[in-house]
Coordinates of C-alpha atoms in Angstrom, one line a residue:
X22 CA -87.8 19.7 41.8
X23 CA -86.2 19.1 38.4
X24 CA -85.5 21.9 35.6
X25 CA -87.7 21.1 32.2
X26 CA -84.3 21.3 30.7
X27 CA -83.5 17.9 32.9
X28 CA -87.0 16.6 32.3
X29 CA -86.9 16.7 28.7
X30 CA -82.9 15.7 28.6
X31 CA -84.0 12.5 31.0
X32 CA -87.4 11.6 28.9
X33 CA -84.8 11.2 26.0
X34 CA -82.9 9.2 27.4
X35 CA -85.2 6.7 28.4
X36 CA -86.7 6.6 24.9
X37 CA -88.3 2.9 24.5
X38 CA -87.7 2.8 20.9
X39 CA -84.1 1.8 20.4
X40 CA -84.3 3.5 17.2
X41 CA -85.6 6.2 18.2
X42 CA -83.6 7.0 21.3
X43 CA -80.3 9.7 20.2
X44 CA -77.0 8.1 20.6
X45 CA -74.8 8.7 22.8
X46 CA -72.7 11.8 21.0
X47 CA -76.4 13.3 20.0
X48 CA -77.1 12.9 23.6
X49 CA -73.6 14.8 24.6
X50 CA -74.9 18.0 22.5
X51 CA -78.3 18.4 24.2
X52 CA -78.7 21.7 26.2
X53 CA -79.0 20.5 29.4
X54 CA -75.8 18.8 29.2
X55 CA -73.9 21.5 27.5
X56 CA -75.3 24.1 29.8
X57 CA -73.6 22.1 33.0
X58 CA -70.4 20.9 31.1
X59 CA -68.2 23.9 32.1
X60 CA -69.5 24.3 35.7
X61 CA -67.3 22.9 38.4
X62 CA -69.7 20.4 40.1
X63 CA -68.6 19.0 43.8
X64 CA -70.6 15.6 43.1
X65 CA -69.3 14.1 46.6
X66 CA -71.0 17.1 48.5
X67 CA -74.1 16.6 46.4
X68 CA -74.6 12.8 46.7
X69 CA -73.3 13.1 50.5
X70 CA -76.4 16.0 51.2
X71 CA -79.3 13.9 49.2
X72 CA -78.0 10.6 51.6
X73 CA -78.5 12.7 54.5
X74 CA -81.7 14.0 53.3
X75 CA -82.7 10.0 52.9
X76 CA -81.5 9.2 56.2
X77 CA -83.2 11.8 57.9
X78 CA -86.7 10.2 56.5
X79 CA -86.1 7.1 56.7
X80 CA -87.5 4.8 59.4
X81 CA -85.4 3.7 61.7
X82 CA -82.9 0.9 61.2
X83 CA -84.9 -1.6 63.2
X84 CA -88.2 -1.4 61.7
X85 CA -86.3 -2.5 58.6
X86 CA -84.7 -5.4 59.4
X87 CA -86.5 -8.4 58.3
X88 CA -85.2 -11.4 56.2
X89 CA -85.3 -11.0 52.7
X90 CA -87.5 -14.1 50.8

């Protein structure tokens, strides 16, 4: 589902030891970020499509209406 470059970037961002985790300026140089830096991406449309897919897979609201404890 996700490209190897995406997985690598996320894993790098999630490095537990902060001393080993790259700083923001280094992360911005990652090939995954550079690849999409110049590409025109419609984020709103993408988020809406994901939201619609989630709603299709979610149980009906009536099954989720339980008070939070």
